[in-house]
Amino acid sequence: MTKPPQQTSCPVPEAERTWWKESVVYQIYPRSFADSDGDGIGDIPGIIDRLDHVADLGADAIWLNPVYESPQHDNGYDISDYRSIHHEYGTMGDWEELLAQVHERDMRLVMDLVVNHTSVDHEWFQRSRRRDPDYEDYYIWREGEDGEAPNNWESFFGGSAWTYDEERGKYYLHLYDESQPDLNWRNPAVRRDIFDTMEWWLEKGIDGFRLDVINLLSKAAGLPDGDPDAEWTGARHFVDGPRLLAYLEAMDEQVLSNYDAMTVGEMPQLSVEQARKYAGTDGPLDMAFHFQHTKLDYEDGKRWSVGDWDLPELKQITRRWHDGLSAEGWNALFWENHDQPRVVSRYGDPETYHRESATMLGTFMLTRSGTPYVYQGQELGMTNAQWTDVESLADVDARRATRELLDSGQYDSFEEVADIVGYRSRDNARTPMQWDDSDHAGFTDGEPWLPVNTNYEEVNVAAQADDSVTAYYRSLIELRAEHDAFVYGTYEDLHPEHERLAAYTQTLEYPDGGVSERMLAVLNFSADREPVELPTTVEDADLLLSNYDRDAITPTTAHEPYEARVFRLE
Ligand code: TEU
């Protein structure tokens, strides 16, 4: 191996380093992680009992999905009280203990905050519908037109984004379920209340926020009609709206900038240009989730469909986001979350090459610059589950989509839509975490709120041996912690057009020139044995990691199905 040139400077200047850039974040969906009291619903004491699993994996931070008081129509994304803990999950005392235990393990805690909307049960909404003068304008109320909704905007969960409220005698806007009315961010009192809430949690010692659908806060004035041909009618009037930047800048100035807290904004339909505005180096947020790589398998752009996907398109998206943000911002990297199907069922092969494809996909996520987010169970290679009828689905979105598909007249029975719904439903991510091979996978002593995936006897934490998916994730995370090139390096795609192999370098240079480290990853995204056409056999390269049992690669070693190879070139 060539020696790095003698340099006095450090490749990554201190000013550019932050803890959240160097973190691997582990996402916990409380309802499905671990149940301590046998009611079938995961809870905070259950999370505390299992924290060592997260720490042993090498995670640096936890993103906790909403645990605030909520009627749970959308599993906590419908908050009825921002300052208390949902009773099924525990008490504020339990939550405080969780924070302490996370910190004790040198990890950080990032809370999920939903401020585009509340629950209809929130006191603000109850007062608003009664026309309490202090709360009258907390939500977006409009008269209908001749007994019809004020305009044709559509809820993300389907149907009109407006619901008529008998008590107030007006329609209110809800971009999600009718139980989730949108807050009126134009009202300074709403902004003040939300900023106070954020400050309240930060004062408790949390380390940041994941901000739910944060690019939807600013709605166009005058309520224009939407575009009925768009994927989401009306979206152009509320995604990336006119005052969004001002709202987020105020949030940063008045609250966030006073803390060493990280922020990741969830931003549906986000473009690179918008990401630079909100999460660029000078932007109010630290990073943003975009969803372009989660739509590769849509047919004709439709969410409720199952289409073929291709690797050059994934690489193109990866390049676009790396090139667009690496110098002027920061990327958030993920495959899964609580809304997405399991990645091994999507872009891998859960039947024949479960371990190989799960680890290869993990390699793609954990060897590139940005902050990676591992969703609970991804480190086991958890797969999509089995859905037999509409009643077996719990997700408000999937249930509604199923009814709509059946009502469309194109399908006659659940069996006919099962392939689409079963593949796409958010329930796939929400089946209980698989801890061991005992009843209900060790998730609960009671009846789980959502059935455990039938493969739990093979796929579970206790069964993970030295050559398991989890052990490989651990090695990946360790490798990332050892080499700044994976975190801060420049990504270069060596073969953008190859349909089965991905090959890229991550290069870390000194500010005054000269390479500090150069890594190469070559990943086989197919079940085919691929001959060597790519520079995987560079002389002097050190093989750092592979998901096959290899000591070395000779110049002719073909790529096995879903093989991942990571080298150090310099
Ligand atoms: O999701 C926002 C959202 O639009 C997602 O539904 C996402 O774009 C979609 O699943 C991609 O396929 C957030 C939360 O993550 C989700 O759980 C909530 O239901 C939603 O907001 C409303 O709060």
PDB file of C-alpha atoms in Angstrom, residues 70 74 185 205 209 218 221 286 291-292 341 346 367 373 425 517 524 544 555:
ATOM      1  CA  SER A  70     -51.912  10.393  20.943  1.00  0.00           C
ATOM      2  CA  ASP A  74     -51.559   7.140  12.673  1.00  0.00           C
ATOM      3  CA  TRP A 185     -48.207  28.345  10.480  1.00  0.00           C
ATOM      4  CA  GLY A 205     -31.412  17.173  27.314  1.00  0.00           C
ATOM      5  CA  PHE A 209     -35.187  16.327  16.141  1.00  0.00           C
ATOM      6  CA  SER A 218     -46.370  26.837   4.204  1.00  0.00           C
ATOM      7  CA  ALA A 221     -52.366  31.858  -0.214  1.00  0.00           C
ATOM      8  CA  ASP A 286     -28.615  19.884   9.136  1.00  0.00           C
ATOM      9  CA  PHE A 291     -37.436   9.711  -1.245  1.00  0.00           C
ATOM     10  CA  GLN A 292     -36.203   9.398  -4.811  1.00  0.00           C
ATOM     11  CA  PRO A 341     -41.186  -1.921   2.714  1.00  0.00           C
ATOM     12  CA  ARG A 346     -37.475  -4.883  -2.403  1.00  0.00           C
ATOM     13  CA  THR A 367     -19.804   2.948   2.893  1.00  0.00           C
ATOM     14  CA  TYR A 373     -29.975   5.573   9.375  1.00  0.00           C
ATOM     15  CA  SER A 425     -47.991  -1.523   3.010  1.00  0.00           C
ATOM     16  CA  GLU A 517      -7.419   7.494   1.952  1.00  0.00           C
ATOM     17  CA  ASN A 524     -23.131  -7.241  -7.114  1.00  0.00           C
ATOM     18  CA  LEU A 544     -11.222  -4.649   4.130  1.00  0.00           C
ATOM     19  CA  PRO A 555      -7.452 -10.992 -10.652  1.00  0.00           C
TER      20      PRO A 555
END
